[in-house]
mmCIF file of C-alpha atoms and ligand atoms in Angstrom:
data_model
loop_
_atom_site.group_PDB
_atom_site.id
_atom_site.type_symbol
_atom_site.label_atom_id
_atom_site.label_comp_id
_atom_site.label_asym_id
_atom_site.label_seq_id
_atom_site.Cartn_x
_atom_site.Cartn_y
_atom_site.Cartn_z
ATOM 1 C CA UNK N 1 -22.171 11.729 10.927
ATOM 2 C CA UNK N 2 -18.964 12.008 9.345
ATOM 3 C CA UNK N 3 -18.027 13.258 6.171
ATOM 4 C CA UNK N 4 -14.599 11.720 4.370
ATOM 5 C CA UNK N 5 -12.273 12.314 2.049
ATOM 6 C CA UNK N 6 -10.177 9.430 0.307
ATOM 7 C CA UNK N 7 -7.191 10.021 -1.806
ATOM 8 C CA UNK N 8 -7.578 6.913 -4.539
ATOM 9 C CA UNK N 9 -4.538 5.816 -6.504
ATOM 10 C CA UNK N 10 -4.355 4.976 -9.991
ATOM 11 C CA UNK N 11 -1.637 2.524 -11.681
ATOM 12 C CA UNK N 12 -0.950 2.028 -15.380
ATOM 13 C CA UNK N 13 -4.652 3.739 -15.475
ATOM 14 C CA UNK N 14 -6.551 1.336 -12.951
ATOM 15 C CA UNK N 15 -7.703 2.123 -9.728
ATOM 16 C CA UNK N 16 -5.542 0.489 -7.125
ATOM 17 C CA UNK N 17 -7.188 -1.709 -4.619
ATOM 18 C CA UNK N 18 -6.398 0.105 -1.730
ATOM 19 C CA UNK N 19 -8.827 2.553 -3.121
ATOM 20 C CA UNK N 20 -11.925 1.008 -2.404
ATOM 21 C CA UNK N 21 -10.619 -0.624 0.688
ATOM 22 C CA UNK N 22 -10.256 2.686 1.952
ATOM 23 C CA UNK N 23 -13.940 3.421 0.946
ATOM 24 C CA UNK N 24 -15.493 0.361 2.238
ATOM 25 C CA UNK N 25 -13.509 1.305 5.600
ATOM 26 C CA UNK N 26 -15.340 4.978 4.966
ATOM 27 C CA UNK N 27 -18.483 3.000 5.028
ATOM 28 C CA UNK N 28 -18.319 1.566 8.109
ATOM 29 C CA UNK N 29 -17.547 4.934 10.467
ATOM 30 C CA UNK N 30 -19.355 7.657 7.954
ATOM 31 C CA UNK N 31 -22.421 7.539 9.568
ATOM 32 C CA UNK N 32 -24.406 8.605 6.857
ATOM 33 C CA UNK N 33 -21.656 11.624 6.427
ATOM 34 C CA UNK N 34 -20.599 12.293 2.690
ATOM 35 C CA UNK N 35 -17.907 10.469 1.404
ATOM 36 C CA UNK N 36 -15.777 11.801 -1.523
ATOM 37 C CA UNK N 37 -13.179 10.005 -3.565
ATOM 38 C CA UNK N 38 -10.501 12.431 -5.149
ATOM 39 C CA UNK N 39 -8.372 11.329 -8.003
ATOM 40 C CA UNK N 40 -5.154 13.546 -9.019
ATOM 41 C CA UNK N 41 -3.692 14.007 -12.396
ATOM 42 C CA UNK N 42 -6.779 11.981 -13.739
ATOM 43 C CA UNK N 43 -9.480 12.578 -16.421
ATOM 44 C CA UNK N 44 -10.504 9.433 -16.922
ATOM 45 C CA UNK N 45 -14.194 9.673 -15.650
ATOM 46 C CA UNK N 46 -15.231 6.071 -16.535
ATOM 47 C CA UNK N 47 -13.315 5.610 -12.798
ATOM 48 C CA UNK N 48 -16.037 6.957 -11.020
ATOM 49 C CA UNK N 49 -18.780 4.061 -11.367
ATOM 50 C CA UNK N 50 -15.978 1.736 -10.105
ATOM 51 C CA UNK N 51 -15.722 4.217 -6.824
ATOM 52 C CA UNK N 52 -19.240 4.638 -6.613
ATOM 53 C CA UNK N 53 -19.786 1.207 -6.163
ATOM 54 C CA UNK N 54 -17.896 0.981 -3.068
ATOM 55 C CA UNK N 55 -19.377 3.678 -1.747
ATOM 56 C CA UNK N 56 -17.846 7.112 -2.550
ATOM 57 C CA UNK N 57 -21.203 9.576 -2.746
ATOM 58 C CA UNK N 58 -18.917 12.078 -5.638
ATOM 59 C CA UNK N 59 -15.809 11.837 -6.906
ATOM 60 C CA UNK N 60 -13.560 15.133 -7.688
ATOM 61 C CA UNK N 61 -11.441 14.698 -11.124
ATOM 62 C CA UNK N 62 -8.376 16.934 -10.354
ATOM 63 C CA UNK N 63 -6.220 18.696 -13.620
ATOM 64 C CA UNK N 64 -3.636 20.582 -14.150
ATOM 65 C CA UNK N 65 -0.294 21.354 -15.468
ATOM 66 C CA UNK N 66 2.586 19.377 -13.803
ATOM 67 C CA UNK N 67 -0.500 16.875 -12.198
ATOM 68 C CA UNK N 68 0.055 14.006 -14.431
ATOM 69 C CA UNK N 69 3.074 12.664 -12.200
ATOM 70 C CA UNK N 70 3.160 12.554 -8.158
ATOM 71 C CA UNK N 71 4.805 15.233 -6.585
ATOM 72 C CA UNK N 72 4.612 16.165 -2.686
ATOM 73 C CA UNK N 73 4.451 19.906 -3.728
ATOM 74 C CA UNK N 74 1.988 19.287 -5.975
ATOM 75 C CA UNK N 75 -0.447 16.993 -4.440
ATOM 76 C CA UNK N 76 0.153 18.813 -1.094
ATOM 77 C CA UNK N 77 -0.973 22.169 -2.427
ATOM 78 C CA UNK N 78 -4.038 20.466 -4.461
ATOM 79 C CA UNK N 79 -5.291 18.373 -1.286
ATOM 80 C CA UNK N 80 -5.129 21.277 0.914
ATOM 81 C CA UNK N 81 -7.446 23.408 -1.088
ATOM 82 C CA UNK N 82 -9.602 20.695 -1.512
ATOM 83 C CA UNK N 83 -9.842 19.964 2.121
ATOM 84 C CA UNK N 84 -10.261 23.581 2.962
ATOM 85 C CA UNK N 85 -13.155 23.663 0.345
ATOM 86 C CA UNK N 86 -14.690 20.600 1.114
ATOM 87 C CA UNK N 87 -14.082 20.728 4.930
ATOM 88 C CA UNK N 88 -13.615 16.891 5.562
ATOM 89 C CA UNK N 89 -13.860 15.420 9.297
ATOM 90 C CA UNK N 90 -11.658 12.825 8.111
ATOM 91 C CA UNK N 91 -8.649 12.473 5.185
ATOM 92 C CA UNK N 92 -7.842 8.799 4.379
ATOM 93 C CA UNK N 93 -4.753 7.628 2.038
ATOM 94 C CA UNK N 94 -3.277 4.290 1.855
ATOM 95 C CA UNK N 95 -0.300 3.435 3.319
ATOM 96 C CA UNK N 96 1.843 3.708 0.442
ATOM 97 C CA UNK N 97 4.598 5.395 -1.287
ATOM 98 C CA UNK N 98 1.947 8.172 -1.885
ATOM 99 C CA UNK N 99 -0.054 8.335 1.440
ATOM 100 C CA UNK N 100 3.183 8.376 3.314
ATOM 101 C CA UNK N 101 4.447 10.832 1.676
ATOM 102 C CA UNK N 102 1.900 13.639 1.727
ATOM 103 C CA UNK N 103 -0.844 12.594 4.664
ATOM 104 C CA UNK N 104 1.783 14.199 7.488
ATOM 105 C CA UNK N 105 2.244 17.001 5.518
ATOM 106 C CA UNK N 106 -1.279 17.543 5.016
ATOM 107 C CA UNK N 107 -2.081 16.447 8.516
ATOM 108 C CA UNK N 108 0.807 19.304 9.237
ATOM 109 C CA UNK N 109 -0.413 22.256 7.453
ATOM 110 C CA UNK N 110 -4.476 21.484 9.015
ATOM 111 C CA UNK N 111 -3.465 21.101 12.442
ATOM 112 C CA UNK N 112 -4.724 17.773 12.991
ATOM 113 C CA UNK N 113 -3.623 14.440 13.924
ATOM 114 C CA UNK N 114 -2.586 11.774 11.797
ATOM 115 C CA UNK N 115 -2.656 7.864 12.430
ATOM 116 C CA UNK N 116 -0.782 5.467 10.383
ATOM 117 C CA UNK N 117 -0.298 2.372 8.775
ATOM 118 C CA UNK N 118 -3.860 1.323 9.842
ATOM 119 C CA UNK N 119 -4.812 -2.205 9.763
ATOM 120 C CA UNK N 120 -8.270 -2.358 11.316
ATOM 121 C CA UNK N 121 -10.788 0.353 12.321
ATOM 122 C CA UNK N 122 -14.176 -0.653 14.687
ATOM 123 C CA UNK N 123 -16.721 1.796 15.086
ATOM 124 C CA UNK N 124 -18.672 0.902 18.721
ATOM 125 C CA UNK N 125 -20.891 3.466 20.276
ATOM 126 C CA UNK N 126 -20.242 6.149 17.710
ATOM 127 C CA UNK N 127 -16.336 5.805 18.647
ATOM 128 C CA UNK N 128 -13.920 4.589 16.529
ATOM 129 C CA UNK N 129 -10.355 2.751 17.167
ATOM 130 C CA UNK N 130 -7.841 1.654 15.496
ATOM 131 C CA UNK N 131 -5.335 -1.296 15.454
ATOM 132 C CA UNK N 132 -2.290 -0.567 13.947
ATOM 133 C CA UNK N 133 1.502 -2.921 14.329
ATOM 134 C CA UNK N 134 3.756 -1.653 16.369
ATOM 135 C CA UNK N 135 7.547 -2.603 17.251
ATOM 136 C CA UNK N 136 8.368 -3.830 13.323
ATOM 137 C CA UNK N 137 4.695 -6.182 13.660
ATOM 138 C CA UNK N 138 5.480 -7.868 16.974
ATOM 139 C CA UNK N 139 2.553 -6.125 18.630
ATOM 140 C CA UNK N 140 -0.505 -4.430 17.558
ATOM 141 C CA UNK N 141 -1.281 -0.902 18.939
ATOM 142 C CA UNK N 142 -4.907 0.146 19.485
ATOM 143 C CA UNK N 143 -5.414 4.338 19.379
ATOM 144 C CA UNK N 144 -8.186 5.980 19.280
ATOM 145 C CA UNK N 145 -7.980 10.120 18.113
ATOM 146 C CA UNK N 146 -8.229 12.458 21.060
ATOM 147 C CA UNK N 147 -10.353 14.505 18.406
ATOM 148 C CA UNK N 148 -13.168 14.468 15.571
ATOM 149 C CA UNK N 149 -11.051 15.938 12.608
ATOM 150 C CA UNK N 150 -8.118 13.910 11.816
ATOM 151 C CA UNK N 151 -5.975 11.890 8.980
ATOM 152 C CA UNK N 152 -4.675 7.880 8.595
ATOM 153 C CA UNK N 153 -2.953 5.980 6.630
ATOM 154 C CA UNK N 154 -4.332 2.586 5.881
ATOM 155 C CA UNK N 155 -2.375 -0.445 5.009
ATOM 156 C CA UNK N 156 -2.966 -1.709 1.754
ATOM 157 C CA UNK N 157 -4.696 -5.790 1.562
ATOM 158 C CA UNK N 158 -6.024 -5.657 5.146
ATOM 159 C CA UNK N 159 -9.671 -4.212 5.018
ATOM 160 C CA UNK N 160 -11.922 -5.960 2.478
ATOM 161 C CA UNK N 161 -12.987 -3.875 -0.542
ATOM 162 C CA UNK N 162 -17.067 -4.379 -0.408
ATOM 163 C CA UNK N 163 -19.051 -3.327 -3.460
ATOM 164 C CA UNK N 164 -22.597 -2.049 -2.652
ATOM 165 C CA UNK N 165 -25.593 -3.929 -3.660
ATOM 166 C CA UNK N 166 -26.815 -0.881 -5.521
ATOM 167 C CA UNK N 167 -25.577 2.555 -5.432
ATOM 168 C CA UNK N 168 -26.154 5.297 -7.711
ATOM 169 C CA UNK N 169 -23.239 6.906 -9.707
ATOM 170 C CA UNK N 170 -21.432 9.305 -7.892
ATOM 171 C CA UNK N 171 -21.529 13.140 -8.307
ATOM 172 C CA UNK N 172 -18.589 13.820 -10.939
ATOM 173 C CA UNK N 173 -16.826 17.014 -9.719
ATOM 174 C CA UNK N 174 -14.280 18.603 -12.189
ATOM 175 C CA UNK N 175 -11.980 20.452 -10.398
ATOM 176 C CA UNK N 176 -9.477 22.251 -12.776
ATOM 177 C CA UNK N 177 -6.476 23.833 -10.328
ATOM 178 C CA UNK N 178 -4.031 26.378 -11.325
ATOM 179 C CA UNK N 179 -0.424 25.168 -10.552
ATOM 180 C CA UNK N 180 1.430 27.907 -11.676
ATOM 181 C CA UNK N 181 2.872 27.788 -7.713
ATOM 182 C CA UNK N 182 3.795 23.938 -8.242
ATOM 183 C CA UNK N 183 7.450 23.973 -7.510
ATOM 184 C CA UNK N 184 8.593 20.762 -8.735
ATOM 185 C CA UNK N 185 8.306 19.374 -12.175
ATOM 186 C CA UNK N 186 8.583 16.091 -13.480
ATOM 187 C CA UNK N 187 9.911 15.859 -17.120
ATOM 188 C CA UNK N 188 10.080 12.222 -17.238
ATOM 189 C CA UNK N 189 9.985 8.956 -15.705
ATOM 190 C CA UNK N 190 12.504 6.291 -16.343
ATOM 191 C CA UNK N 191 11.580 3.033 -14.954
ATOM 192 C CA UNK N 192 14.206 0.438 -13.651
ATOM 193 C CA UNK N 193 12.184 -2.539 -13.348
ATOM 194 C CA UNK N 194 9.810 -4.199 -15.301
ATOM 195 C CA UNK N 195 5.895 -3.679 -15.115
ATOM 196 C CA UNK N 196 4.010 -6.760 -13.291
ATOM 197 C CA UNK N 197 2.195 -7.290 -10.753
ATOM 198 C CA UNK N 198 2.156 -4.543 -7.696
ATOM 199 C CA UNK N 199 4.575 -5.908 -5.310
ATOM 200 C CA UNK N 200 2.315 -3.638 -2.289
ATOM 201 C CA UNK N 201 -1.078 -5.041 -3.552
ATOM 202 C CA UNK N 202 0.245 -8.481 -5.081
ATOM 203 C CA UNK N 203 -1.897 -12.043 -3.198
ATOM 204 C CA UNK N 204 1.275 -13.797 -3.700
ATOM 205 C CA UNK N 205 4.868 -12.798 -3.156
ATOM 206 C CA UNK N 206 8.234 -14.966 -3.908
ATOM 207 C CA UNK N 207 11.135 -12.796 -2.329
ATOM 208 C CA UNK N 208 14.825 -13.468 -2.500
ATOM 209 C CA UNK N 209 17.616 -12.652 0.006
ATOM 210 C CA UNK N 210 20.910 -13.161 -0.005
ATOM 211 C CA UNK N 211 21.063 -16.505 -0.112
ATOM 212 C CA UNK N 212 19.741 -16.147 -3.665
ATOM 213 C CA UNK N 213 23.813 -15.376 -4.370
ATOM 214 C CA UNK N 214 23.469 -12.952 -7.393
ATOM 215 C CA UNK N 215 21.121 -11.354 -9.788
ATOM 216 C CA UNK N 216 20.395 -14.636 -11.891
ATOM 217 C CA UNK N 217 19.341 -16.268 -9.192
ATOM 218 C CA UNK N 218 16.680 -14.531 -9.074
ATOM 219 C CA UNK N 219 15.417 -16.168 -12.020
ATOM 220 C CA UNK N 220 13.994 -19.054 -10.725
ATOM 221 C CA UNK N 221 12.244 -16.799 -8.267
ATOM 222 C CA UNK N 222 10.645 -14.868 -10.946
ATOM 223 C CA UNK N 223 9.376 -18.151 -12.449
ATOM 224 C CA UNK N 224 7.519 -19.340 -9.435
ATOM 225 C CA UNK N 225 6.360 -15.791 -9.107
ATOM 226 C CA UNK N 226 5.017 -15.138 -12.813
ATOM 227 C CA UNK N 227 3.537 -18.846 -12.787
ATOM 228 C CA UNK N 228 1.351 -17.841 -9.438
ATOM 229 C CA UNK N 229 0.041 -14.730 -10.664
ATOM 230 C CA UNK N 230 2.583 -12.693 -7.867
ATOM 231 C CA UNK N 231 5.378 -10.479 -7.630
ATOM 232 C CA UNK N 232 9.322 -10.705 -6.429
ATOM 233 C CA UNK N 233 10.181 -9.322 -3.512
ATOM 234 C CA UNK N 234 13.290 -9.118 -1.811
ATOM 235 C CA UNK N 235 15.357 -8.718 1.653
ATOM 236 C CA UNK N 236 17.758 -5.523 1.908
ATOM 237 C CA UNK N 237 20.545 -7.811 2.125
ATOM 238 C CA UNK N 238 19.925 -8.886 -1.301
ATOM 239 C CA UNK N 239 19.371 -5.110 -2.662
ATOM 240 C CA UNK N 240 22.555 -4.244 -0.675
ATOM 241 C CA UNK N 241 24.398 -7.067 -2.752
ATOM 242 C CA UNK N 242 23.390 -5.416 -5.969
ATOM 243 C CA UNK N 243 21.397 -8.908 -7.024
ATOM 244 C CA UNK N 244 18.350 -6.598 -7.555
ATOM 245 C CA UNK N 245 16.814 -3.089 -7.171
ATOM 246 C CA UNK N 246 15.992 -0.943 -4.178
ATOM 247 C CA UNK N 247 12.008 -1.103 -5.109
ATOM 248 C CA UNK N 248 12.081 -4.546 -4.195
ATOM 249 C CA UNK N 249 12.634 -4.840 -0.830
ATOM 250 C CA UNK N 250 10.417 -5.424 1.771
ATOM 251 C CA UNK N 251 11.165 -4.937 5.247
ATOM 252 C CA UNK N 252 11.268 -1.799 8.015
ATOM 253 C CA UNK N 253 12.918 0.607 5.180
ATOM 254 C CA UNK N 254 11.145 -1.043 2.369
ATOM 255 C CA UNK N 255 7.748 -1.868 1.384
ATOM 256 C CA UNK N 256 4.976 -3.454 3.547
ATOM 257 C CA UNK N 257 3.181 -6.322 1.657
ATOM 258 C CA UNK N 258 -0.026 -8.335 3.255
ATOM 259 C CA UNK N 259 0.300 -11.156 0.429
ATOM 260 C CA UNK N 260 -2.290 -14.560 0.812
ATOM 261 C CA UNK N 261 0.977 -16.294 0.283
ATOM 262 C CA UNK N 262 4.692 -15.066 1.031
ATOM 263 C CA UNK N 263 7.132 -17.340 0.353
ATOM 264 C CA UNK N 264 11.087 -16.089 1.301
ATOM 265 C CA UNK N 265 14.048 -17.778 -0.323
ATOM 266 C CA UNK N 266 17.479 -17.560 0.862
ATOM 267 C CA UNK N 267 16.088 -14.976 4.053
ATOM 268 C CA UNK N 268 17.428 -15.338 7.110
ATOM 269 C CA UNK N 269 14.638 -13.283 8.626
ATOM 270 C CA UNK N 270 15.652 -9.877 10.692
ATOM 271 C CA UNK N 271 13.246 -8.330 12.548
ATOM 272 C CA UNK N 272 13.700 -5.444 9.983
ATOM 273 C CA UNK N 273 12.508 -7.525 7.587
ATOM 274 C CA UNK N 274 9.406 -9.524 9.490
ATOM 275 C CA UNK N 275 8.388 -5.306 9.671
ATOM 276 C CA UNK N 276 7.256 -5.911 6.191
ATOM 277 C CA UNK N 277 5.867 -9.719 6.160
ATOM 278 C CA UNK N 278 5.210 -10.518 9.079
ATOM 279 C CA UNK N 279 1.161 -10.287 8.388
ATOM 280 C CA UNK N 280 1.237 -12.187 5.018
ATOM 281 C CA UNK N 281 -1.622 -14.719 5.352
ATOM 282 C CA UNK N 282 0.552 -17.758 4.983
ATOM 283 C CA UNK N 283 4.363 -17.764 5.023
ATOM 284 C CA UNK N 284 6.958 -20.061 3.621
ATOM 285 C CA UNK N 285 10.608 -20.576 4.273
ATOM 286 C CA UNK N 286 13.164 -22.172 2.204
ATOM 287 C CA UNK N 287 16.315 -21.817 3.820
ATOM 288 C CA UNK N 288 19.547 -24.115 4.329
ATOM 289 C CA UNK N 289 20.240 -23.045 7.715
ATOM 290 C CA UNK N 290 17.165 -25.190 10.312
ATOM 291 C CA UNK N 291 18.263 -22.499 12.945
ATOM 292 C CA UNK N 292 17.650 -19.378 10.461
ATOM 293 C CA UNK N 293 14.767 -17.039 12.112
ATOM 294 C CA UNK N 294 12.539 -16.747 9.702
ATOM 295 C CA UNK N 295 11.312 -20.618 10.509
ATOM 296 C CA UNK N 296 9.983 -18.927 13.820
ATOM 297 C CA UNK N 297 7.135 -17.022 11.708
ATOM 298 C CA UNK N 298 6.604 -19.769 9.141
ATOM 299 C CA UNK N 299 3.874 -21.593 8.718
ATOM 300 C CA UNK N 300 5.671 -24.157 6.046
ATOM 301 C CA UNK N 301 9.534 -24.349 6.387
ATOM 302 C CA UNK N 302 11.421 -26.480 3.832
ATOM 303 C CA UNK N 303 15.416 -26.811 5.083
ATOM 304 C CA UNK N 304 17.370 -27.056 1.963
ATOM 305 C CA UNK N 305 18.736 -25.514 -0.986
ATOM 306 C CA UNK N 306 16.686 -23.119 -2.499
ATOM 307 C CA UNK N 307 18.445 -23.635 -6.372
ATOM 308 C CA UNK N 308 16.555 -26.998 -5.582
ATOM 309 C CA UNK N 309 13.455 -26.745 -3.933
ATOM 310 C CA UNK N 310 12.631 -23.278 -6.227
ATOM 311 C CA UNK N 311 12.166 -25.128 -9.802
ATOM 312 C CA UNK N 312 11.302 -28.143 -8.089
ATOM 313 C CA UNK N 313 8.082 -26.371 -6.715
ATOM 314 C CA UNK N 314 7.327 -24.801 -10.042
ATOM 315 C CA UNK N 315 8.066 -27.561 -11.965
ATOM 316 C CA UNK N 316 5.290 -29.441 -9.253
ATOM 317 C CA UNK N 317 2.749 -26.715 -9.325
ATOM 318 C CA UNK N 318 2.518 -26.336 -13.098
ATOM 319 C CA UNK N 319 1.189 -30.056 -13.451
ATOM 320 C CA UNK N 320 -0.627 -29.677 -10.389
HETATM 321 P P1 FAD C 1 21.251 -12.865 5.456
HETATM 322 O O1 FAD C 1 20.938 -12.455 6.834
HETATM 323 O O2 FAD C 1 22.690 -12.933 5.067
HETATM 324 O O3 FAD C 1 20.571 -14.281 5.212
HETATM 325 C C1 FAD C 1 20.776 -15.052 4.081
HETATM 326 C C2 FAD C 1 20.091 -16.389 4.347
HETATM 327 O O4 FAD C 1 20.162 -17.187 3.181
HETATM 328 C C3 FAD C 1 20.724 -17.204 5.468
HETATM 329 O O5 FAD C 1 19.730 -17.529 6.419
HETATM 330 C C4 FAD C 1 21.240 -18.454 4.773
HETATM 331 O O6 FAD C 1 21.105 -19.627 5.578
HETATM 332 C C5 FAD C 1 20.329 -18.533 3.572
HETATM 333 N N1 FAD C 1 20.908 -19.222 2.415
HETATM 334 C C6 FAD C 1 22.131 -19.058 1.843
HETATM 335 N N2 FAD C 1 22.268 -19.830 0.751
HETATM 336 C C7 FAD C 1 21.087 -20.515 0.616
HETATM 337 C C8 FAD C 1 20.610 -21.459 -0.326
HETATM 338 N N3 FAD C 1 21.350 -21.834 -1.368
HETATM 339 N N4 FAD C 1 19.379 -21.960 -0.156
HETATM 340 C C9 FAD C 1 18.605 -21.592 0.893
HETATM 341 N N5 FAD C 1 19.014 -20.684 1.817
HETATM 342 C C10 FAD C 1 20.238 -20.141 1.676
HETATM 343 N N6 FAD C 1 16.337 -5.780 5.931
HETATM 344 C C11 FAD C 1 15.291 -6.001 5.125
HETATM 345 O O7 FAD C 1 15.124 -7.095 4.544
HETATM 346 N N7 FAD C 1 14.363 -5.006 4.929
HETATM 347 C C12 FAD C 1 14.452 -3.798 5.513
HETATM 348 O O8 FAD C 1 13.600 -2.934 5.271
HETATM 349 C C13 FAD C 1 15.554 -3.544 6.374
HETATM 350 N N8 FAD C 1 15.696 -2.354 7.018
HETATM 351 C C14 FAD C 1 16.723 -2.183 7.887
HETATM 352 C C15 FAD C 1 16.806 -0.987 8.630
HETATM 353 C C16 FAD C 1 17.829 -0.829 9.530
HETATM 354 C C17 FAD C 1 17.883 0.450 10.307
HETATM 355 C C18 FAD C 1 18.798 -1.835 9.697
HETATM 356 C C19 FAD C 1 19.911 -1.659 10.686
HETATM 357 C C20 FAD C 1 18.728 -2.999 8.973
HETATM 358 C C21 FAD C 1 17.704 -3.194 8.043
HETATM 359 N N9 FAD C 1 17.612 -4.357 7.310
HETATM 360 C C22 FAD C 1 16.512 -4.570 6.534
HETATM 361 C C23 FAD C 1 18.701 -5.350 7.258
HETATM 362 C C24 FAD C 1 18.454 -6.567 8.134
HETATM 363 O O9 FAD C 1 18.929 -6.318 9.437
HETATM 364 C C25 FAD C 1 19.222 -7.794 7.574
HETATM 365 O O10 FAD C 1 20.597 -7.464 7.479
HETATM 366 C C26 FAD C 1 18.746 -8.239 6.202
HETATM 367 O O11 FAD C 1 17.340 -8.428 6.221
HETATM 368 C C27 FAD C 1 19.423 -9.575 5.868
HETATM 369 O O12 FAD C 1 19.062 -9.964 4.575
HETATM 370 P P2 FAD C 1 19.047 -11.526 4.191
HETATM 371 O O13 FAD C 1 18.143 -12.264 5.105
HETATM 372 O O14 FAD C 1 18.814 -11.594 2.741
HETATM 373 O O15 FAD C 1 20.581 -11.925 4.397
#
């Protein structure tokens, strides 16, 4: 029997995805242990039906001063009351900006082990393992935790988010912290790009590199994107270039996206790149050069210009 703890995200005031994937994963190794969604900076307590219905037994609503935004200090100190309170076996956070951030710290300051960017976990004789990429996605890694008490990181649109047939609402906890020790303070956000779809959780992604020659040309990109329901992505040699910003990229020093459909533009395909793609579902290449790597991970590749072949797939796809 385990008992787990699962750090859900929130974004423009829905629950991100990874949140219940990270419960239904809960599901499969608690055991009939507890499991316990927490939700930081958040007092809207409609959320907890949604969480209950993939599983999590209570959900804690954490306020405070200075809680509103993310900060490491802030979420750090929080999570390791909580988890000193609440004594979890096991802390799971998605592997994003957020769980990368603060699950090593956390993992740090309990004296436990941490293992990340988790794409599978099998339970088998009351043991668990876990597969995880390795070598920027070439191989696959499979660890299993030399102890009972430990952390991970689990990467977002690999594990299947399954509601419950029934489940009773979970126990709403409201957990009120003082943060007069919070250190860091965030006055306001300025965003530089425009809200859309989440480039970590989108099904579809259309990313640019740079082949894509300038920050227009990402405008047909956009259009295939926005007419698919997915986000733009892009290679650091197009952020480098200035033809877009740094929260695009994808890659080994980017973001990791799992999209049903990735389809790279003017990429050549660098191994610090595949880090970040390699595991879309399907992947497309449109790229002038027939020798340029990224045809060796394709599933479709389309030689040729992509200020062609872009609008001449949306223009296709809208009448289709
Ligand atoms: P290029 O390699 O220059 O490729 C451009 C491609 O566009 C070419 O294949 C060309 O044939 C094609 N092209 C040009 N014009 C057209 C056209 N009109 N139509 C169709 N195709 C066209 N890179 C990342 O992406 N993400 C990372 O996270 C990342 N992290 C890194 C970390 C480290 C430590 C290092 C050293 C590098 C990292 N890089 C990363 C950089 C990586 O090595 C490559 O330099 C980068 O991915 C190249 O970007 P690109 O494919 O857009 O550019």
């Amino acid at each position: 029997m385990r008992n787990i703890l699962a750090l859900g995200e929130i974004r423009a005031g829905a629950l991100r995805n990874i949140s219940f994937e990270m419960l239904s994963a809960a599901q499969e190794i608690a055991e009939g242990g507890k499991i316990t969604a927490v939700l930081i900076g958040c007092d809207d307590q409609t959320l907890a039906h949604e969480l209950g219905r993939f599983g999590a037994d209570q959900v804690y609503f954490v306020t405070g001063d200075q809680l509103s935004h993310y900060t490491t200090d802030g979420y750090l100190q929080v999570l390791h009351q909580l988890a000193q309170e609440e004594k979890p076996d096991i802390l799971l956070f998605g592997h994003t900006a957020v769980g990368r951030d603060i699950a090593p710290r956390l993992a740090s300051r309990l004296g436990r082990g941490l293992v990340s960017d988790v794409t599978d976990i099998q339970l088998e004789a009351g043991k668990i393992t876990f597969t995880r990429p390795i070598y920027a996605g070439k191989a696959f890694q499979q660890v299993e935790m030399a102890e009972d008490r430990w952390l991970a990181t689990i990467r977002p649109n690999n594990m299947t988010a399954k509601p419950l047939d029934s489940k009773t609402d979970p126990t709403i906890i409201d957990y009120k912290v003082e943060t007069s020790q919070i250190r860091t303070i965030i006055k306001e956000i300025v965003k530089k790009t425009a809200t859309g779809v989440d480039l970590s959780e989108a099904k579809v992604v259309v990313a640019g590199g740079r082949g894509v020659k300038s920050a227009a040309g990402f405008e047909p990109l956009q259009q295939l994107a926005d007419l698919l329901g997915g986000a733009v992505g892009a290679s650091r040699g197009a952020c480098d270039a200035d033809y877009c910003d740094y929260s695009l990229q994808i890659g080994q020093t980017g973001k990791v996206v799992t999209p049903d459909l990735y389809i790279a533009c003017g990429i050549s395909g660098a191994i610090q790149h595949l880090a970040g793609m390699s595991q879309a579902k399907v992947i497309v290449a449109i790229n002038k050069d027939p020798d340029a790597p990224i045809f060796e991970v394709a599933d479709y590749g389309i030689v040729g210009d992509l200020f062609e072949i872009v609008p001449l797939l949306t223009e296709e796809l809208k009448t289709a």
